Coordinates of C-alpha atoms and ligand atoms in Angstrom, one line a residue:
X360 CA 0.0 0.0 0.0
X361 CA 1.8 3.1 -1.2
X362 CA 0.5 6.6 -1.7
X363 CA 2.8 9.5 -2.8
X364 CA 1.9 13.1 -2.2
X365 CA 3.6 16.2 -3.5
X366 CA 2.6 19.5 -2.0
X367 CA 3.6 22.8 -3.4
X368 CA 6.9 21.5 -4.7
X369 CA 9.4 24.0 -6.0
X370 CA 12.7 23.1 -7.6
X371 CA 15.4 25.5 -8.7
X372 CA 18.7 24.8 -10.4
X373 CA 20.9 27.9 -9.9
X374 CA 18.6 30.7 -10.9
X375 CA 16.3 28.6 -13.1
X376 CA 12.9 27.6 -11.7
X377 CA 12.0 24.1 -12.9
X378 CA 9.0 23.7 -10.7
X379 CA 7.0 26.3 -8.9
X380 CA 4.2 25.2 -6.6
X381 CA 3.6 21.7 -8.1
X382 CA 1.1 19.5 -6.2
X383 CA 0.0 16.0 -7.1
X384 CA -1.5 13.0 -5.2
X385 CA -0.7 9.4 -6.4
X386 CA -3.0 6.7 -5.1
X387 CA -2.1 3.2 -3.9
X388 CA -1.4 0.8 -6.8
X389 CA -1.8 3.5 -9.3
X390 CA 0.0 3.5 -12.6
X391 CA 0.8 7.2 -13.3
X392 CA 2.5 8.2 -16.6
X393 CA 4.3 11.5 -17.0
X394 CA 4.5 13.0 -20.5
X395 CA 5.6 16.4 -21.8
X396 CA 8.1 18.0 -24.2
X397 CA 11.8 17.4 -23.7
X398 CA 13.1 19.5 -20.8
X399 CA 9.7 20.1 -19.1
X400 CA 10.9 18.4 -15.9
X401 CA 9.8 14.8 -16.1
X402 CA 13.1 13.2 -15.0
X403 CA 13.6 15.9 -12.4
X404 CA 10.2 15.1 -10.9
X405 CA 11.0 11.4 -10.6
X406 CA 14.4 12.2 -9.1
X407 CA 12.8 14.5 -6.5
X408 CA 10.4 11.7 -5.5
X409 CA 13.2 9.2 -5.4
X410 CA 15.3 11.5 -3.2
X411 CA 18.1 11.8 -5.8
X412 CA 17.3 15.5 -6.0
X413 CA 16.4 17.9 -3.2
X414 CA 13.3 20.0 -3.5
X415 CA 13.8 23.8 -3.0
X416 CA 10.5 24.1 -1.3
X417 CA 7.4 22.1 -0.6
X418 CA 6.7 18.7 0.9
X419 CA 6.9 15.1 -0.3
X420 CA 5.1 12.3 1.6
X421 CA 5.1 8.6 1.1
X422 CA 2.2 6.8 2.8
X423 CA 1.6 9.9 4.8
X424 CA 5.1 10.1 6.1
X425 CA 7.1 13.3 5.4
X426 CA 10.2 12.2 3.4
X427 CA 11.2 15.6 2.0
X428 CA 14.6 15.4 3.7
X429 CA 15.2 11.7 3.9
X430 CA 17.8 9.8 1.8
X431 CA 16.9 7.8 -1.3
X432 CA 17.5 4.6 0.7
X433 CA 15.0 5.5 3.4
X434 CA 12.3 6.2 0.9
X435 CA 12.2 2.6 -0.2
X436 CA 11.5 3.3 -3.9
X437 CA 13.2 1.6 -6.9
X438 CA 14.1 3.5 -10.1
X439 CA 14.7 2.0 -13.5
X440 CA 16.4 4.2 -16.1
X441 CA 16.7 4.3 -19.8
X442 CA 20.3 3.1 -19.6
X443 CA 20.2 0.0 -17.6
X444 CA 23.7 0.3 -16.1
X445 CA 24.2 -3.4 -15.3
X446 CA 27.5 -4.6 -13.8
X447 CA 29.3 -6.2 -16.8
X448 CA 31.5 -8.5 -14.8
X449 CA 28.5 -10.0 -12.9
X450 CA 26.1 -12.6 -14.1
X451 CA 22.4 -11.8 -14.4
X452 CA 21.7 -13.5 -11.1
X453 CA 24.4 -11.5 -9.4
X454 CA 23.2 -8.3 -10.9
X455 CA 19.7 -8.9 -9.7
X456 CA 20.8 -10.0 -6.3
X457 CA 23.4 -7.2 -5.7
X458 CA 21.2 -4.8 -3.7
X459 CA 20.0 -7.6 -1.6
X460 CA 23.5 -8.6 -0.5
X461 CA 24.2 -5.1 0.6
X462 CA 21.0 -5.3 2.6
X463 CA 22.5 -8.4 4.3
X464 CA 19.4 -10.7 3.6
X465 CA 19.9 -14.4 4.2
X466 CA 20.9 -16.4 1.1
X467 CA 17.8 -18.5 1.0
X468 CA 15.6 -15.3 0.9
X469 CA 17.9 -13.7 -1.8
X470 CA 17.6 -16.9 -4.0
X471 CA 13.9 -17.0 -3.6
X472 CA 13.4 -13.4 -4.6
X473 CA 15.7 -13.6 -7.6
X474 CA 14.0 -16.8 -8.8
X475 CA 10.6 -15.2 -8.4
X476 CA 11.6 -12.1 -10.3
X477 CA 13.3 -14.1 -13.0
X478 CA 10.1 -16.1 -13.5
X479 CA 7.9 -13.0 -13.6
X480 CA 10.2 -11.5 -16.3
X481 CA 10.9 -14.7 -18.2
X482 CA 14.6 -14.4 -17.8
X483 CA 15.2 -17.7 -16.0
X484 CA 17.3 -19.2 -18.9
X485 CA 19.7 -16.3 -18.8
X486 CA 20.4 -16.1 -15.0
X487 CA 24.0 -17.4 -15.4
X488 CA 24.9 -15.3 -18.4
X489 CA 26.8 -12.0 -18.3
X490 CA 24.9 -8.9 -19.6
X491 CA 26.9 -8.7 -22.8
X492 CA 25.4 -12.0 -23.9
X493 CA 21.9 -10.6 -23.7
X494 CA 19.7 -8.6 -26.1
X495 CA 18.6 -5.0 -25.2
X496 CA 15.2 -6.2 -24.2
X497 CA 16.6 -8.9 -22.0
X498 CA 19.0 -6.4 -20.3
X499 CA 16.1 -4.1 -19.7
X500 CA 14.2 -6.9 -18.0
X501 CA 17.2 -7.6 -15.8
X502 CA 17.2 -4.0 -14.8
X503 CA 13.5 -4.3 -13.9
X504 CA 14.3 -7.5 -12.0
X505 CA 16.8 -5.7 -10.0
X506 CA 14.1 -3.2 -9.0
X507 CA 11.5 -5.9 -8.2
X508 CA 13.6 -8.0 -5.8
X509 CA 14.0 -5.0 -3.5
X510 CA 10.2 -5.1 -2.9
X511 CA 10.0 -1.3 -3.2
X512 CA 7.1 0.7 -2.0
X513 CA 6.8 2.1 -5.6
X514 CA 8.6 1.8 -8.9
X515 CA 9.9 4.8 -10.8
X516 CA 10.6 4.3 -14.5
X517 CA 12.3 6.9 -16.6
X518 CA 11.8 6.1 -20.3
X519 CA 12.8 2.4 -19.6
X520 CA 12.0 1.2 -23.1
X521 CA 13.3 4.0 -25.3
X522 CA 16.5 2.0 -26.3
X523 CA 14.5 -0.9 -27.6
X524 CA 13.3 -1.5 -31.1
X525 CA 9.6 -1.2 -31.9
X526 CA 8.7 -4.9 -31.6
X527 CA 10.6 -5.3 -28.3
X528 CA 9.0 -2.1 -27.0
X529 CA 5.6 -3.5 -27.5
X530 CA 6.5 -6.8 -25.9
X531 CA 8.2 -5.3 -22.9
X532 CA 5.3 -2.7 -22.5
X533 CA 2.8 -5.6 -22.2
X534 CA 5.1 -7.3 -19.7
X535 CA 5.2 -4.1 -17.6
X536 CA 1.4 -3.9 -17.7
X537 CA 1.2 -7.5 -16.5
X538 CA 3.8 -6.9 -13.9
X539 CA 1.8 -4.0 -12.6
X540 CA -1.3 -6.2 -12.3
X541 CA 0.5 -9.1 -10.6
X542 CA 2.5 -6.9 -8.1
X543 CA -0.3 -4.5 -7.6
X544 CA 2.4 -1.9 -7.0
X545 CA 2.4 1.9 -7.4
X546 CA 4.2 2.8 -10.5
X547 CA 5.4 6.1 -11.9
X548 CA 6.5 6.1 -15.5
X549 CA 8.0 8.7 -17.8
X550 CA 7.7 8.2 -21.5
X551 CA 7.7 10.1 -24.9
X552 CA 5.7 7.3 -26.4
X553 CA 2.0 8.0 -26.9
X554 CA 1.0 4.4 -27.0
X555 CA 2.8 3.6 -23.8
X556 CA 1.2 6.5 -22.1
X557 CA -2.3 5.6 -23.3
X558 CA -2.1 1.9 -22.7
X559 CA -0.2 1.7 -19.4
X560 CA -1.6 4.6 -17.4
X561 CA -4.4 4.7 -14.9
X562 CA -3.8 8.4 -15.1
X563 CA -1.6 10.6 -17.3
X564 CA 0.1 13.8 -16.0
X565 CA 0.8 16.2 -18.8
X566 CA 3.7 18.6 -18.0
X567 CA 4.8 21.6 -19.8
X568 CA 7.5 24.1 -18.6
X569 CA 7.3 22.7 -15.1
X570 CA 3.5 23.1 -14.8
X571 CA 0.9 20.4 -14.7
X572 CA -1.4 21.1 -17.7
X573 CA -3.8 18.3 -16.9
X574 CA -4.1 15.1 -14.9
X575 CA -6.7 12.5 -16.0
X576 CA -7.4 9.0 -17.3
X577 CA -6.3 8.5 -20.9
X578 CA -9.9 8.7 -21.9
X579 CA -10.5 12.0 -20.1
X580 CA -7.4 13.5 -21.7
X581 CA -8.4 12.3 -25.1
X582 CA -12.1 13.2 -25.0
X583 CA -12.0 16.3 -22.7
X584 CA -8.6 18.0 -22.9
X585 CA -8.5 21.0 -20.6
X586 CA -6.6 23.2 -22.9
X587 CA -5.0 23.4 -26.4
X588 CA -1.7 22.1 -25.2
X589 CA -3.1 18.8 -23.9
X590 CA -5.5 18.7 -27.0
X591 CA -2.5 18.7 -29.3
X592 CA -0.1 16.7 -27.1
X593 CA -2.3 13.7 -26.7
X594 CA -3.3 11.9 -29.9
X595 CA -1.4 11.3 -33.1
X596 CA -1.9 12.8 -35.6
X597 CA -2.6 15.7 -33.4
X598 CA -5.9 17.5 -33.0
X599 CA -6.6 20.2 -35.6
X600 CA -7.2 23.7 -34.3
X601 CA -9.3 25.9 -36.5
X602 CA -9.8 29.6 -35.9
X603 CA -13.4 30.5 -35.2
X604 CA -15.6 33.5 -34.5
X605 CA -18.2 33.6 -31.8
X606 CA -21.2 35.7 -32.9
X607 CA -24.8 36.0 -31.6
X608 CA -25.7 33.1 -34.0
X609 CA -23.1 30.7 -32.7
X610 CA -19.5 29.5 -33.3
X611 CA -18.7 30.2 -37.0
X612 CA -15.9 28.6 -39.1
X613 CA -17.0 30.8 -42.0
X614 CA -19.1 33.9 -41.8
X615 CA -22.8 33.4 -41.4
X616 CA -22.5 29.6 -41.1
X617 CA -22.7 28.6 -37.4
X618 CA -21.2 25.2 -36.8
X619 CA -22.0 25.1 -33.0
X620 CA -24.3 27.0 -30.7
X621 CA -23.2 30.0 -28.6
X622 CA -20.9 28.8 -25.9
X623 CA -20.7 30.1 -22.3
X624 CA -17.6 32.1 -23.2
X625 CA -16.4 33.3 -26.6
X626 CA -14.5 30.7 -28.5
X627 CA -11.4 31.5 -30.6
X628 CA -10.4 28.0 -31.7
X629 CA -12.3 24.9 -32.5
X630 CA -10.5 21.6 -32.0
X631 CA -11.4 18.6 -34.1
X632 CA -9.5 15.2 -34.1
X633 CA -8.3 13.9 -37.5
X634 CA -10.5 10.9 -37.2
X635 CA -13.6 13.0 -36.5
X636 CA -13.4 14.7 -39.9
X637 CA -15.3 13.4 -42.9
X638 CA -14.7 14.2 -46.6
X639 CA -17.7 15.5 -48.4
X640 CA -18.4 17.5 -51.6
X641 CA -17.0 21.0 -51.4
X642 CA -20.4 22.7 -51.2
X643 CA -21.3 20.5 -48.2
X644 CA -18.2 21.2 -46.2
X645 CA -18.0 23.3 -43.1
X646 CA -14.5 24.0 -44.4
X647 CA -13.1 23.5 -47.9
X648 CA -9.6 23.0 -49.2
X649 CA -7.3 21.2 -51.6
X650 CA -5.8 17.8 -50.8
X651 CA -2.0 18.5 -50.5
X652 CA -0.9 15.0 -49.7
X653 CA -2.1 11.7 -48.5
X654 CA -0.2 9.0 -46.5
X655 CA -1.2 5.4 -46.7
X656 CA -0.5 3.5 -43.5
X657 CA -2.3 0.2 -44.3
X658 CA -5.2 0.4 -41.9
X659 CA -5.4 4.2 -42.0
X660 CA -5.0 7.0 -44.5
X661 CA -3.8 10.4 -43.4
X662 CA -5.0 13.2 -45.7
X663 CA -3.5 16.7 -45.5
X664 CA -5.9 19.4 -46.8
X665 CA -4.8 23.0 -47.3
X666 CA -7.6 25.3 -46.4
X667 CA -7.9 29.0 -46.8
X668 CA -9.2 29.8 -43.4
X669 CA -7.5 27.2 -41.2
X670 CA -4.3 26.4 -42.9
X671 CA -3.3 22.7 -43.2
X672 CA -5.9 20.3 -41.7
X673 CA -5.3 16.6 -41.1
X674 CA -8.0 14.0 -41.7
X675 CA -7.7 10.3 -40.8
X676 CA -9.8 7.8 -42.6
X677 CA -9.7 4.1 -43.4
X678 CA -6.9 2.8 -45.6
X679 CA -9.6 2.0 -48.3
X680 CA -10.5 5.7 -48.7
X681 CA -9.8 7.2 -52.1
X682 CA -8.5 10.7 -52.5
X683 CA -6.7 12.5 -55.3
X684 CA -3.9 14.9 -54.6
X685 CA -4.9 18.4 -55.8
X686 CA -8.6 17.9 -55.7
X687 CA -10.9 20.3 -53.9
X688 CA -12.8 18.7 -51.0
X689 CA -15.2 19.7 -48.2
X690 CA -14.6 18.7 -44.6
X691 CA -17.4 18.2 -42.1
X692 CA -17.8 16.8 -38.6
X693 CA -20.4 16.0 -36.0
X694 CA -20.7 19.0 -33.7
X695 CA -20.6 16.7 -30.7
X696 CA -17.0 15.8 -31.7
X697 CA -15.8 19.4 -31.6
X698 CA -13.8 21.0 -28.7
X699 CA -13.9 24.8 -28.1
X700 CA -11.1 26.9 -26.6
X701 CA -11.1 30.5 -25.5
X702 CA -8.5 33.2 -26.2
X703 CA -6.1 31.8 -23.5
X704 CA -6.4 28.3 -24.9
X705 CA -8.6 26.9 -22.1
X706 CA -11.4 24.5 -23.0
X707 CA -14.9 25.9 -22.9
X708 CA -17.6 23.5 -21.8
X709 CA -21.3 24.2 -22.0
X710 CA -23.6 26.4 -24.1
X711 CA -24.8 29.8 -23.2
X712 CA -28.4 29.9 -21.7
X713 CA -30.7 31.0 -24.5
X714 CA -32.8 34.0 -23.4
X715 CA -36.5 33.1 -23.4
Ligands
ATP1757 N1 21.5 19.3 -12.5 C1 20.9 20.2 -13.2 N2 21.4 21.5 -13.2 C2 20.8 22.4 -13.9 N3 19.7 22.3 -14.7 C3 19.2 21.0 -14.8 C4 19.8 19.9 -14.0 N4 19.0 18.8 -14.3 C5 18.1 19.2 -15.1 N5 18.2 20.5 -15.4 C6 17.3 21.3 -16.3 O1 15.9 21.1 -15.8 C7 15.0 21.1 -16.9 C8 14.2 19.8 -16.8 O2 15.1 18.7 -17.0 P1 14.6 17.2 -17.0 O3 15.7 16.3 -17.2 O4 13.7 17.0 -15.8 O5 13.6 17.2 -18.3 P2 12.8 16.0 -19.0 O6 11.4 16.4 -19.0 O7 13.1 14.7 -18.3 O8 13.4 16.0 -20.5 P3 13.7 14.8 -21.5 O9 12.3 14.4 -22.1 O10 14.6 15.4 -22.5 O11 14.3 13.7 -20.7 C9 15.8 21.2 -18.1 O12 15.8 22.5 -18.6 C10 17.2 20.8 -17.7 O13 18.2 21.5 -18.5
MG1758 MG1 14.1 13.0 -18.9

């Protein structure tokens, strides 16, 4: 049972503020994924939680106990990095057991834990090999094994799969999901990979410039992004943002043709996911444009349409869809699929009350 609470965390390197007043509560057994652009502070946040970095201000608690000033060892967390840093001269078994020897556990207990981890990670056949005789994915599993045997209160993963090729990433991702289920442990996970974030997370934390932009389930972030940043960060290809005008008639993509009813606050941008757009005859489109390019991906087709009002708009349809580069097309969508954002980029929910 492990909860982690961050209260008003500040972190400064020299004169640069990385975090300013960041608060977050992580529940027991939760799988929380951190995403955000490079340099936004994901690794720093994990290192603060692990105790490898000291917070400038604020409080960190694990299971209700204030650990802000305690050493990494006293926090009882295990961290797995992108570079697995195994000891080359030790066998897999010795690598996994290493931390347990320093804890002076009895040999029978060490053997039991190593064997159990090896079974969970399917690395039993390699226990007596040296790391150089393993593939990248196998080495990464050894690094995870090293974390498991310590029976940590929580696991912290910093882009653990980014050195693996695509097939191995998928395989190891599924293993991590299964591991989370079987250990029922709290896991914090940093990644740049959309699929990892969407599939592994109970909740995703989207960071930008040291600020939390939104915290929510993958479904919440996808269907109800709080702002244009999250709207465009989650989902690939990213959400289209089209300029709109809010008049007394409603939200208009082109003058005099309201696409949506009047919202509670004036909307400046309308967000629509590529898969929510449909191709229609130009005169039926809410927007019209010329097909600039299409990309065939097998199951899907991405179509890039250059529009006069909204610039380049991306549509995603089935791979069987037929389009011709250069043709003029109309684009339409179901209004319930549209997202509205105000001048500061915050999502607008709800319609204005219509005067009787
Ligand atoms: N020891 C340090 N001293 C000074 N600045 C640092 C230090 N460590 C990190 N930073 C700065 O803090 C910011 C956040 O870094 P961090 O490594 O947490 O980013 P990240 O989100 O993990 O990025 P990436 O996705 O590239 O791994 C960056 O601007 C980085 O340059
Ligand atoms: Mg990082």
